[in-house]
Coordinates of C-alpha atoms and ligand atoms in Angstrom, one line a residue:
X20 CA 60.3 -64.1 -53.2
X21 CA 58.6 -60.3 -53.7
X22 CA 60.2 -59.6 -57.1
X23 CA 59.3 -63.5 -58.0
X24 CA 55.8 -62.8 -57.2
X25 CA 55.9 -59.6 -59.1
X26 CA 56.9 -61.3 -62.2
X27 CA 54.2 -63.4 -61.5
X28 CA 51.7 -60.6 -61.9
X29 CA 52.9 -58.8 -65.0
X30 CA 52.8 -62.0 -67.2
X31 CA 49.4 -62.8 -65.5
X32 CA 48.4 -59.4 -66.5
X33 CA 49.7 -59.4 -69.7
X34 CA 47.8 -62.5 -70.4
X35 CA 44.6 -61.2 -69.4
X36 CA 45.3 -58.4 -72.4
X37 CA 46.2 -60.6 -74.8
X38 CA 43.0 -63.2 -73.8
X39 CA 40.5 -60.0 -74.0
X40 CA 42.1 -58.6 -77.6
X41 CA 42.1 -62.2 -78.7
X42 CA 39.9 -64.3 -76.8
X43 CA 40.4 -67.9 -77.3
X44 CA 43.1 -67.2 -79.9
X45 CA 45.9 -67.6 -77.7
X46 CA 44.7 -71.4 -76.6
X47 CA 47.6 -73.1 -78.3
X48 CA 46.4 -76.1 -80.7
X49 CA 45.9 -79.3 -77.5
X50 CA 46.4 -82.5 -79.0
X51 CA 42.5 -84.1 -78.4
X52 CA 43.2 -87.4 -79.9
X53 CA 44.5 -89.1 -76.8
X54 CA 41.7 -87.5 -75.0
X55 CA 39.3 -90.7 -73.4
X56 CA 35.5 -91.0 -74.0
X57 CA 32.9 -91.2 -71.3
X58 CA 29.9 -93.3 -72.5
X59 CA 27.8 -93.4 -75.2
X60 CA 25.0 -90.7 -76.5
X61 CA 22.9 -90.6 -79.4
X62 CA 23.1 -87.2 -81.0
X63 CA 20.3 -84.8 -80.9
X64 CA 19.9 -83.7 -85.1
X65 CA 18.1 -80.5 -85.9
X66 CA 16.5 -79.0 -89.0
X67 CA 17.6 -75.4 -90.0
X68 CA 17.2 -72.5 -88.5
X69 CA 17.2 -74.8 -85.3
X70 CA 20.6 -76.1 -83.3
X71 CA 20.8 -78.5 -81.0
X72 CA 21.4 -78.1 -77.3
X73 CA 25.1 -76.6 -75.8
X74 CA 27.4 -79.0 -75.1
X75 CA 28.2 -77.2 -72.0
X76 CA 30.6 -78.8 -70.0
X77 CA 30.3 -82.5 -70.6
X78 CA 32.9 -84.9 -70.9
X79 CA 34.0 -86.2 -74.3
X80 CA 31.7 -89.0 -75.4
X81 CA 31.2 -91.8 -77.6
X82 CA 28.5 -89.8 -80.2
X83 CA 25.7 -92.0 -82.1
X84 CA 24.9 -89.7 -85.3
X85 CA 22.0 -91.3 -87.1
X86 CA 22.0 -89.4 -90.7
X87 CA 19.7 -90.8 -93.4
X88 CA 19.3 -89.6 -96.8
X89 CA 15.9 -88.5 -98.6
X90 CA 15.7 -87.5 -101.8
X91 CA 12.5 -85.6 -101.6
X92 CA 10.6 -83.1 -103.7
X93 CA 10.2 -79.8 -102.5
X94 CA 9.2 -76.4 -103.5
X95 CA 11.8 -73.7 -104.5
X96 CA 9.3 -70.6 -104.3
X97 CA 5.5 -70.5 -104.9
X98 CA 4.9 -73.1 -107.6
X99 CA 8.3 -73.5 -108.4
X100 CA 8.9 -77.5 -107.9
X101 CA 12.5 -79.1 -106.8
X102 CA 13.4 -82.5 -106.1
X103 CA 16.2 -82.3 -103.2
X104 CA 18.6 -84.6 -102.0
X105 CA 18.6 -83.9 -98.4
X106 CA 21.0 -85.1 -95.5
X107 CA 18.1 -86.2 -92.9
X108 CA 15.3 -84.4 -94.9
X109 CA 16.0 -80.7 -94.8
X110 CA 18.3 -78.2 -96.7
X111 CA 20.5 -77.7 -95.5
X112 CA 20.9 -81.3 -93.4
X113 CA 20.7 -82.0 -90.2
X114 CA 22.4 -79.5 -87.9
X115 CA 25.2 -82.0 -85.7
X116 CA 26.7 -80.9 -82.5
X117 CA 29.7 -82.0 -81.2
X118 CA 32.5 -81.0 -78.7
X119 CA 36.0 -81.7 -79.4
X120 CA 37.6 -85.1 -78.3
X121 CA 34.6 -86.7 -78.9
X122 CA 34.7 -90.7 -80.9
X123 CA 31.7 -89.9 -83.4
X124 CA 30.0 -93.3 -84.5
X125 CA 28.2 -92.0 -88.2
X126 CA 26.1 -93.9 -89.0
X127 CA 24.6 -93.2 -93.0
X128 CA 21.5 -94.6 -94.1
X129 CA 20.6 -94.4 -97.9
X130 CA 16.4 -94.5 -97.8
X131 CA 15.0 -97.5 -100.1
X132 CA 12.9 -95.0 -101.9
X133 CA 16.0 -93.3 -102.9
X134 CA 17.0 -93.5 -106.5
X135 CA 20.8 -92.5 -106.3
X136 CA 23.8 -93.7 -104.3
X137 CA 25.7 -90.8 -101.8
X138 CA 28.4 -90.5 -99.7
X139 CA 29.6 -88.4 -96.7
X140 CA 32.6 -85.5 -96.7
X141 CA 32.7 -83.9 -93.0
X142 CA 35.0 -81.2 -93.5
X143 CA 35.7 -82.4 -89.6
X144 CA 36.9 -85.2 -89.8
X145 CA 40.7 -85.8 -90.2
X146 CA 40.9 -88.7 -92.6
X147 CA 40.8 -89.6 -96.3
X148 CA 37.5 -87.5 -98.3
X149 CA 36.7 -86.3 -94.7
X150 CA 34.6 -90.0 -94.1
X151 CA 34.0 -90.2 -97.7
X152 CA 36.2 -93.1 -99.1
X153 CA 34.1 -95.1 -96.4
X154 CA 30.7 -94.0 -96.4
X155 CA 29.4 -94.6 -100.1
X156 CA 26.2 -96.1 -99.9
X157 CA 23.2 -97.4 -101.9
X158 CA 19.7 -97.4 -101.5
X159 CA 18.5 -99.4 -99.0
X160 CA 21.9 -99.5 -97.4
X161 CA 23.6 -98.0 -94.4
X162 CA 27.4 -97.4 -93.8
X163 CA 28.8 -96.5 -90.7
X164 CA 32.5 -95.0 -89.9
X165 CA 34.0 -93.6 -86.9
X166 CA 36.1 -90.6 -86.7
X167 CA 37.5 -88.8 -83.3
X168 CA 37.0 -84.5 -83.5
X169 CA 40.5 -83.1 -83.5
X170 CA 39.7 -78.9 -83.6
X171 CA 36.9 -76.9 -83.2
X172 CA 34.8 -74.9 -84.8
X173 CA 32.1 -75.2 -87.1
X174 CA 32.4 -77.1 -90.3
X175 CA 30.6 -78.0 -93.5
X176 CA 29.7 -81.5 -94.5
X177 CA 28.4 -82.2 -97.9
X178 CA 28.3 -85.5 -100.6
X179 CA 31.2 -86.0 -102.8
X180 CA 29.8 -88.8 -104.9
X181 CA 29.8 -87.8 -108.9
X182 CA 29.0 -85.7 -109.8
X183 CA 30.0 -84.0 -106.9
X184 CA 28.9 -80.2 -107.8
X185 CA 25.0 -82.3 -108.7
X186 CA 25.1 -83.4 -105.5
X187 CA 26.0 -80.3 -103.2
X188 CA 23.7 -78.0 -106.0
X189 CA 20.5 -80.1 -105.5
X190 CA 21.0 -79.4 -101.5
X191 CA 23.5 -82.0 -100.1
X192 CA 25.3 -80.1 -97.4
X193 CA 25.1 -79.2 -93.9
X194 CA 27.3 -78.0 -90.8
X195 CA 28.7 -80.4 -87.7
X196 CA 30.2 -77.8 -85.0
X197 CA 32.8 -79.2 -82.9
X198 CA 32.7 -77.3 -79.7
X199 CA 35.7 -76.3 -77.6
X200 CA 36.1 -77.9 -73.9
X201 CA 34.1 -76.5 -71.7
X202 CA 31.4 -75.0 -74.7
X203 CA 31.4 -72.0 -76.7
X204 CA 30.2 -68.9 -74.1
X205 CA 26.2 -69.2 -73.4
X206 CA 24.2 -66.5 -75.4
X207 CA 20.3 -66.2 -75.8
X208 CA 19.5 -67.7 -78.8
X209 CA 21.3 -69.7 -81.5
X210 CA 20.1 -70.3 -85.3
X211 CA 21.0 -73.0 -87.8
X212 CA 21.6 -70.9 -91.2
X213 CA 23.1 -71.7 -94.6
X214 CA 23.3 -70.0 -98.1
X215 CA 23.1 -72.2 -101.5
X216 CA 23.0 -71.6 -105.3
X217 CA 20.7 -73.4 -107.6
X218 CA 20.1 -74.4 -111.4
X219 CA 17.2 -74.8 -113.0
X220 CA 16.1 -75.5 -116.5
X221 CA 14.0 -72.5 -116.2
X222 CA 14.4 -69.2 -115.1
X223 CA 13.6 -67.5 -111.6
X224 CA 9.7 -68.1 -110.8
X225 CA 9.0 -70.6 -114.2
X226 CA 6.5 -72.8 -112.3
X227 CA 6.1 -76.5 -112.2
X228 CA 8.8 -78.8 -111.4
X229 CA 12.2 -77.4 -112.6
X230 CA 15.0 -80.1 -113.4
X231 CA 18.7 -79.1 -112.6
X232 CA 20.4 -77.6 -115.0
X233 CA 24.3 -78.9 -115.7
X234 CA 25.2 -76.4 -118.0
X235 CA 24.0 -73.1 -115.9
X236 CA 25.8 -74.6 -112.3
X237 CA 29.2 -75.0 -114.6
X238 CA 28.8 -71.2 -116.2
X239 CA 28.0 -70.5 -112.2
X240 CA 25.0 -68.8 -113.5
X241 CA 22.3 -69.5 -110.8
X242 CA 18.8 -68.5 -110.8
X243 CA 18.4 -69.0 -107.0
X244 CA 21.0 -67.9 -104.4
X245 CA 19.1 -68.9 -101.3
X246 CA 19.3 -69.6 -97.1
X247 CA 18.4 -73.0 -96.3
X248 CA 17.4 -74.2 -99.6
X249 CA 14.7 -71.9 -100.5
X250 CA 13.1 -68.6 -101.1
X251 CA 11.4 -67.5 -98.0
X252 CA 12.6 -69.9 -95.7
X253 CA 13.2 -67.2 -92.6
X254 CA 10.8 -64.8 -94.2
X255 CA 7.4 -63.5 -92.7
X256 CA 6.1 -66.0 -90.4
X257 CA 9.6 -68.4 -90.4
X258 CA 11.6 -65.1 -89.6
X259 CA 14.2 -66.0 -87.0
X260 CA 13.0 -63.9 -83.8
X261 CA 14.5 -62.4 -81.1
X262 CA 13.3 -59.9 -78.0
X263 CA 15.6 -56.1 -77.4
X264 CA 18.7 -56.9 -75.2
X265 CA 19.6 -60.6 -76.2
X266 CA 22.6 -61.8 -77.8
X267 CA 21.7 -63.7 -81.0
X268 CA 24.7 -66.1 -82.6
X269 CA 24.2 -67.4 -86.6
X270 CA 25.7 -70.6 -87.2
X271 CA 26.5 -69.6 -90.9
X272 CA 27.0 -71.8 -93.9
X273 CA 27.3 -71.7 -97.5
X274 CA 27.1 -75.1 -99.2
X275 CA 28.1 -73.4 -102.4
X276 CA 28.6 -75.0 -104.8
X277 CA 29.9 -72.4 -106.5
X278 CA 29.3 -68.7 -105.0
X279 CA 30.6 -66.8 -102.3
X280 CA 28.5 -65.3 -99.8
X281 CA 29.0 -61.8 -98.2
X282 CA 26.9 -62.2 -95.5
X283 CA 25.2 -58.9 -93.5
X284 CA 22.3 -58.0 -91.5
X285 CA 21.2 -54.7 -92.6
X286 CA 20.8 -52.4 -89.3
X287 CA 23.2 -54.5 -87.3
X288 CA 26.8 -54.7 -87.1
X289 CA 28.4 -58.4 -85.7
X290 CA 29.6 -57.7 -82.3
X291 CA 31.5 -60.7 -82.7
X292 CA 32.8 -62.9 -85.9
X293 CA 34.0 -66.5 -86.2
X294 CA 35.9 -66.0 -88.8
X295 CA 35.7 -69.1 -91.7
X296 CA 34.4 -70.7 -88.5
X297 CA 37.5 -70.9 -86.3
X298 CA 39.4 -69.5 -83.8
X299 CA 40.0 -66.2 -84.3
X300 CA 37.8 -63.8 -83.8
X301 CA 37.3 -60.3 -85.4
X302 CA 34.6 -57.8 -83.7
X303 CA 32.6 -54.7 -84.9
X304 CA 32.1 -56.2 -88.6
X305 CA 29.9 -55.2 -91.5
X306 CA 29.9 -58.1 -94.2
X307 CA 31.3 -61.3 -93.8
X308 CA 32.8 -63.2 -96.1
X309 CA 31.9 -67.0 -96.1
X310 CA 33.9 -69.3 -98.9
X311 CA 31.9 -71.7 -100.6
X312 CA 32.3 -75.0 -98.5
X313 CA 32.5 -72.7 -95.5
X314 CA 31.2 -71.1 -92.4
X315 CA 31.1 -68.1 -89.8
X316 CA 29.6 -67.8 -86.2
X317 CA 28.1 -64.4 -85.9
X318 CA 27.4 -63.0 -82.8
X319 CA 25.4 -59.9 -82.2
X320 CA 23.2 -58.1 -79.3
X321 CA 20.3 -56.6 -80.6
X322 CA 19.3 -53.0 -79.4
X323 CA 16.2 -52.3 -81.1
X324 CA 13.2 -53.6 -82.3
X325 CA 12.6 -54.1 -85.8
X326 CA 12.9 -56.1 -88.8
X327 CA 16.3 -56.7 -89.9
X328 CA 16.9 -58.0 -93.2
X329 CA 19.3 -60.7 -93.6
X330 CA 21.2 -60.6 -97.0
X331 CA 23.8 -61.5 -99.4
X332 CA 25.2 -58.0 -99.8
X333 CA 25.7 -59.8 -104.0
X334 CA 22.7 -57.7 -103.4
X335 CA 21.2 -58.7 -107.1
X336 CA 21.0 -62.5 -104.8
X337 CA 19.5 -60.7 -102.3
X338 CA 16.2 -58.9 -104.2
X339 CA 16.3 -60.9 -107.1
X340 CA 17.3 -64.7 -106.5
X341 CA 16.1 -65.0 -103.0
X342 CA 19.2 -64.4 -100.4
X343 CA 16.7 -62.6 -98.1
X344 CA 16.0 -63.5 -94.5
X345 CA 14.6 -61.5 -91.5
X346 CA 15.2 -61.2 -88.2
X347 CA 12.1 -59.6 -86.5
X348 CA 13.1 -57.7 -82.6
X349 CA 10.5 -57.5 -80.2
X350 CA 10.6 -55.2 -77.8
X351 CA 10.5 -51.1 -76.6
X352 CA 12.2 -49.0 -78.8
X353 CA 15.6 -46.9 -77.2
X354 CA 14.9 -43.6 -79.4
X355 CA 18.6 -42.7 -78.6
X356 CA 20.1 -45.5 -80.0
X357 CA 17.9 -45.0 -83.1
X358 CA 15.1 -42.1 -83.2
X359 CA 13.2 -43.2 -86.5
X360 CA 12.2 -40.8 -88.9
X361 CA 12.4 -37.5 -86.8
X362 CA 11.9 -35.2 -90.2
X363 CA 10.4 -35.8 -93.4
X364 CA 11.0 -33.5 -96.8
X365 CA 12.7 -32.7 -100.2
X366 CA 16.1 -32.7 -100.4
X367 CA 17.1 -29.9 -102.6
X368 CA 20.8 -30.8 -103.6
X369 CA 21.5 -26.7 -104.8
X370 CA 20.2 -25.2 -101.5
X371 CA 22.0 -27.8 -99.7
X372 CA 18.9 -27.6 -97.0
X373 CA 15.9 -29.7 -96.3
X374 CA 12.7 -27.9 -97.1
X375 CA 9.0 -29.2 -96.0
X376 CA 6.9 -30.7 -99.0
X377 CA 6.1 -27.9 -101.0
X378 CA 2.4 -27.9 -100.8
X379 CA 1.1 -24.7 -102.6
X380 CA 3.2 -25.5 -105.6
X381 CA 1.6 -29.4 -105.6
X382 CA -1.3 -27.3 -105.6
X383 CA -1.0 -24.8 -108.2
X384 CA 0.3 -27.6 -110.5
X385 CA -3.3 -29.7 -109.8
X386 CA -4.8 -26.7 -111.7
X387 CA -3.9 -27.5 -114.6
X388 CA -5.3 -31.2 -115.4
X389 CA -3.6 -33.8 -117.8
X390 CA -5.1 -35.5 -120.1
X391 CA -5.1 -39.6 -119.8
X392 CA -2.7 -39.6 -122.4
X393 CA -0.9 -37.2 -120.4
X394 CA -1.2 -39.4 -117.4
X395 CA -0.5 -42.3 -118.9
X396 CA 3.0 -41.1 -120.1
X397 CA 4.4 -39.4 -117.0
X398 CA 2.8 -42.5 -115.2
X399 CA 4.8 -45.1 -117.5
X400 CA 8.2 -42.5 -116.7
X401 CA 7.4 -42.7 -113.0
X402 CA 6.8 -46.3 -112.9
X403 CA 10.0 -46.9 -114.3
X404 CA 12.0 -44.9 -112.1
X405 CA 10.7 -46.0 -109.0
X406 CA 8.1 -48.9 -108.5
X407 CA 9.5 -51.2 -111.4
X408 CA 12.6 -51.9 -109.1
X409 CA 10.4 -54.3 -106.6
X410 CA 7.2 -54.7 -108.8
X411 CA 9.3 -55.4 -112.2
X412 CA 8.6 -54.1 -115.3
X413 CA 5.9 -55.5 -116.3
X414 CA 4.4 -55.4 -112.9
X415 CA 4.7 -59.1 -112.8
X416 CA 6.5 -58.6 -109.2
X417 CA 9.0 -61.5 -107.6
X418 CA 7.2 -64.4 -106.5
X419 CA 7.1 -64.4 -101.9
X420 CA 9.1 -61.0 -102.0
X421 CA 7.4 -58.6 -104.0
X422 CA 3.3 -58.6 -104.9
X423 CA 2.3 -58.7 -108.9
X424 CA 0.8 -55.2 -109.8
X425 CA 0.0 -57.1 -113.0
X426 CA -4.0 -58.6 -112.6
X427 CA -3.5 -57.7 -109.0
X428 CA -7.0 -58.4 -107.2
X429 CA -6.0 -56.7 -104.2
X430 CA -5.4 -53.6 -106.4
X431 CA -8.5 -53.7 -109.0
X432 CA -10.7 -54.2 -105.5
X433 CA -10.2 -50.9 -104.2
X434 CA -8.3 -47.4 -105.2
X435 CA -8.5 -45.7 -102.4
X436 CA -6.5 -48.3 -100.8
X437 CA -4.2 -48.5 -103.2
X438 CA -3.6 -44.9 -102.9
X439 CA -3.0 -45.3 -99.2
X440 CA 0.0 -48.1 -100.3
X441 CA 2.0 -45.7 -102.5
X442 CA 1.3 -42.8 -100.0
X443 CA 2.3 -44.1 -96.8
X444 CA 4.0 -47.4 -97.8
X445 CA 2.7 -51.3 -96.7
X446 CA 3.8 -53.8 -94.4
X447 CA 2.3 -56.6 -92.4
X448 CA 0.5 -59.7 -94.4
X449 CA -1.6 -58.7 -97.8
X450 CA -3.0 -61.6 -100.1
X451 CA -2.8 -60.2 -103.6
X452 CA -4.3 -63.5 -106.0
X453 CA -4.4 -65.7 -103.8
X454 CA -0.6 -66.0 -102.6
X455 CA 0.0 -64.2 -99.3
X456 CA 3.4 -61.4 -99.2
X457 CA 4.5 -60.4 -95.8
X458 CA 7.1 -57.5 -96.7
X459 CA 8.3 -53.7 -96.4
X460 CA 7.1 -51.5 -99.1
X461 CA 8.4 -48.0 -98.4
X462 CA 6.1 -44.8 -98.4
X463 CA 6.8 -43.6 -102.3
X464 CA 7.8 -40.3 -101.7
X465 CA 5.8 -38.7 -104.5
X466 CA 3.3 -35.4 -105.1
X467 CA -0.5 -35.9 -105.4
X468 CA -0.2 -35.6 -109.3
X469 CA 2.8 -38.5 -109.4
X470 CA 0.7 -40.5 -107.5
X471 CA -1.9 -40.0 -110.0
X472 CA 0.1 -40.6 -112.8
X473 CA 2.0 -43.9 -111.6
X474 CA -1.2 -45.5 -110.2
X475 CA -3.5 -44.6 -113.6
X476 CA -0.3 -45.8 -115.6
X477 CA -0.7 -49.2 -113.6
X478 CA -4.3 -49.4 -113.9
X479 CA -4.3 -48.9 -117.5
X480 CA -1.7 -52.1 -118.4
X481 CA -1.3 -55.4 -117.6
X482 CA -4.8 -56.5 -117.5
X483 CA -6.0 -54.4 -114.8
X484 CA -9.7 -52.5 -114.9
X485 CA -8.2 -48.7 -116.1
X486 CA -9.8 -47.2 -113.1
X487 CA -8.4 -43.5 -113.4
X488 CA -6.7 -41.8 -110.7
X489 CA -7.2 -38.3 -110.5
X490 CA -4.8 -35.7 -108.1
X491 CA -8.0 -34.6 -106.5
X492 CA -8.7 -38.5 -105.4
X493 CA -4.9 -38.8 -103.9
X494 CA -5.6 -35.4 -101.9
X495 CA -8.5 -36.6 -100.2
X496 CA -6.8 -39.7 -99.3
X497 CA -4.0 -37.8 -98.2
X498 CA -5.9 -35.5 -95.9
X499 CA -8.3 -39.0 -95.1
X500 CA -5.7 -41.2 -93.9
X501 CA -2.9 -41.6 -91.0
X502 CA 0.9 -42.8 -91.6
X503 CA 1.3 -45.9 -90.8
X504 CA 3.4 -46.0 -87.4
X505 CA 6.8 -46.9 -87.6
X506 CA 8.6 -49.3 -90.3
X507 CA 8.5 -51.8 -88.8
X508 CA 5.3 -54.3 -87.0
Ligands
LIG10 CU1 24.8 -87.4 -102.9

């Protein structure tokens, strides 16, 4: 009887091991198809970055999904025109939750107004084309299939009529997560995510409505790489928020149809990973990996507050096709976790130690004043080094991310202003012609004289009113003016 019971307590131990190194690994596939259904619900859809409620732990049900198609035109970034084919009227579609065992009734409704038929793949469903051989449907029409959830996890669904890469490029995917019994473990806040490529006739930011373009999406040369179907959709005021101390868990997609995403938050690291949306779990990751027609759930507590930048770490997606998101943290700051800056200077790579801004040499340079020529060419030098990176080169900038220098109103209005920008860096809303930015520019670390320089260079092209900027003007400012607090607001 004792040595029976002490058995018992080593394999009870050793399970609780493996169960904490694993978590829900070790849960052995269970065969949910004989599994009976209690009832009948109609399920709750959501547009992106929003999930429906937890499943908790509700029985297994007979689920009502009402899906209909719009084809509908939208707007790729400022000015930029794009007519999507949507699953329920967003990109990506409708966000479906499910828990596993459950008889899913799918109901697909093709709007009149559409001009196209479309069909349904649910990369959950266990069947031939994943529902798609029986959901092809016209305009005006509706199909509807059943299908029982075998596994869970979170899965993509997407079109697969032909041509099925026009389909899933102009915005015809979206993700059905099949929770486990019982519900995946409660955390504070849950968001709706999903990375797509696009094609367009013209380049990044050619206004006016841009047609799909065939030949680009087969040469997988994409103008926009973007999270849920446009530039600046969990930007600035649509940021995904959260408050110090809570757990936040990304539902993450990528509809493709051709790129891969490596997905990271810059200044977090995923406490927890889904990986490819299944089972297993990895912890304390960087960059994850999610395969085109794919998924993750990312899990993370966040410490700080601050603006974390969501990103394809592709980073040319990220600052120059659109993969950009933010999560802004509210909350008090934990200095020991991370301080902020606690010393500013020049890094002298020969004396291998930081040194304060050398201010009498600034000075003693000032003594000896360029010309505008002068100016103008160290400016143009400086400009390309540094600024051109965000505001391009011909100060044209990246339409929502980064304001034009080129014309700019908000620049032409007022130097000293613009002086304070390139000293002390900007963040919070500016309106620059009209269109409204709500980004990070970084204090320039520069001397009174490069300031100069940069800031006549700028003045002088693109159209603006060749107001000249003299080292004496950025010194006043200088002595004028507070840092901004912290990076973030
Ligand atoms: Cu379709």
């Amino acid at each position: 009887m004792k040595t029976k019971f002490k058995i018992a307590a080593c394999v009870l131990a050793t399970t609780a091991i493996t169960a904490g190194l694993f978590s829900f690994r070790d849960n052995s596939p269970t065969d949910y198809s004989k599994i009976s259904v209690e009832g009948e619900t109609i399920a709750e859809l959501t547009a992106p970055p929003l999930v429906p409620k937890p499943i908790g732990n509700r029985a297994a049900t007979k689920l009502i999904v009402n899906m209909e198609i719009k084809e509908i035109e939208g707007e790729m970034v400022d000015g930029v025109k794009y007519t999507y084919w949507t699953f329920g009227g967003s990109v990506p579609g409708s966000f479906i939750r499910t828990r596993v065992g459950d008889e899913v009734e799918f109901h697909l409704k093709n709007h009149p107004d559409n001009k196209l038929p479309h069909n349904i793949d649910l990369h959950a469903v266990t069947g031939p084309g994943g529902g798609a051989t029986s959901s092809l449907v016209a305009p005006g029409h509706e199909k509807v299939f059943n299908f029982k959830t075998l596994n869970p996890g979170l899965y993509v669904y997407h079109c697969a009529t032909a041509p099925v890469g026009m389909h899933i490029a102009n915005g015809m995917y979206g993700l059905i997560l099949v929770e486990p019994e019982g519900g995946l473990p409660p955390v504070d806040r849950e968001y709706y995510v999903m990375q797509g490529d696009f094609y367009t006739k013209g380049k990044y930011g050619e206004q006016g409505l841009q047609p799909f373009d065939m030949d680009k999406a087969v040469k997988e040369d994409a103008d926009y790489v973007v999270f849920n179907g446009k530039v600046g959709s969990i930007t600035g005021d649509n940021s995904l928020t959260a408050k110090v101390g809570e757990t936040v868990r990304i539902y993450m997609g990528n509809g493709g149809p051709n790129l891969v995403s490596s997905f990271h938050v810059i200044g977090e690291i995923f406490d927890k990973v889904h990986i490819e949306g299944g089972d297993m779990i990895n912890k304390n990751v960087q960059t994850t990996l999610i395969p085109a027609g794919g998924s993750a759930i990312v899990e993370f507590k966040v410490d700080v507050p601050g603006t974390f930048i969501i990103v394809d770490h592709s980073i040319f997606r990220a600052f120059n096709k659109g993969a950009i998101g933010m999560l802004k943290v509210e909350g008090p700051a934990d200095k020991q976790i991370y301080s902020g800056t606690t010393q500013e200077g020049i890094y002298l790579a020969e004396g291998g130690t930081i040194q304060n801004m050398p201010k009498v040499k600034n000075e003693a340079k000032n003594l000896v004043a360029k010309t505008l020529p002068q100016q103008l060419k160290a400016g143009k030098e400086l400009f390309g080094g540094t600024c051109f990176a965000c505001h391009q080169s011909e100060g044209q900038g990246i339409p929502s991310v980064f304001p034009p220098l080129a014309k700019s109103d908000y620049l032409n209005a007022d130097p000293k202003r613009a002086i304070d920008a390139v000293l002390h860096g900007l963040s919070g809303e500016v309106k620059v012609n009209g269109k409204k930015f709500n980004n990070v520019m970084t204090s320039q670390n520069l001397t009174d004289e490069e300031i100069a320089n940069t800031l006549t260079y700028v003045y002088d092209s693109w159209g603006n009113n060749k107001t000249r900027v003299t080292s004496a003007m950025v010194k006043a400012q200088r002595a004028n003016s507070t840092p901004q607090s912290g990076g973030s607001h």
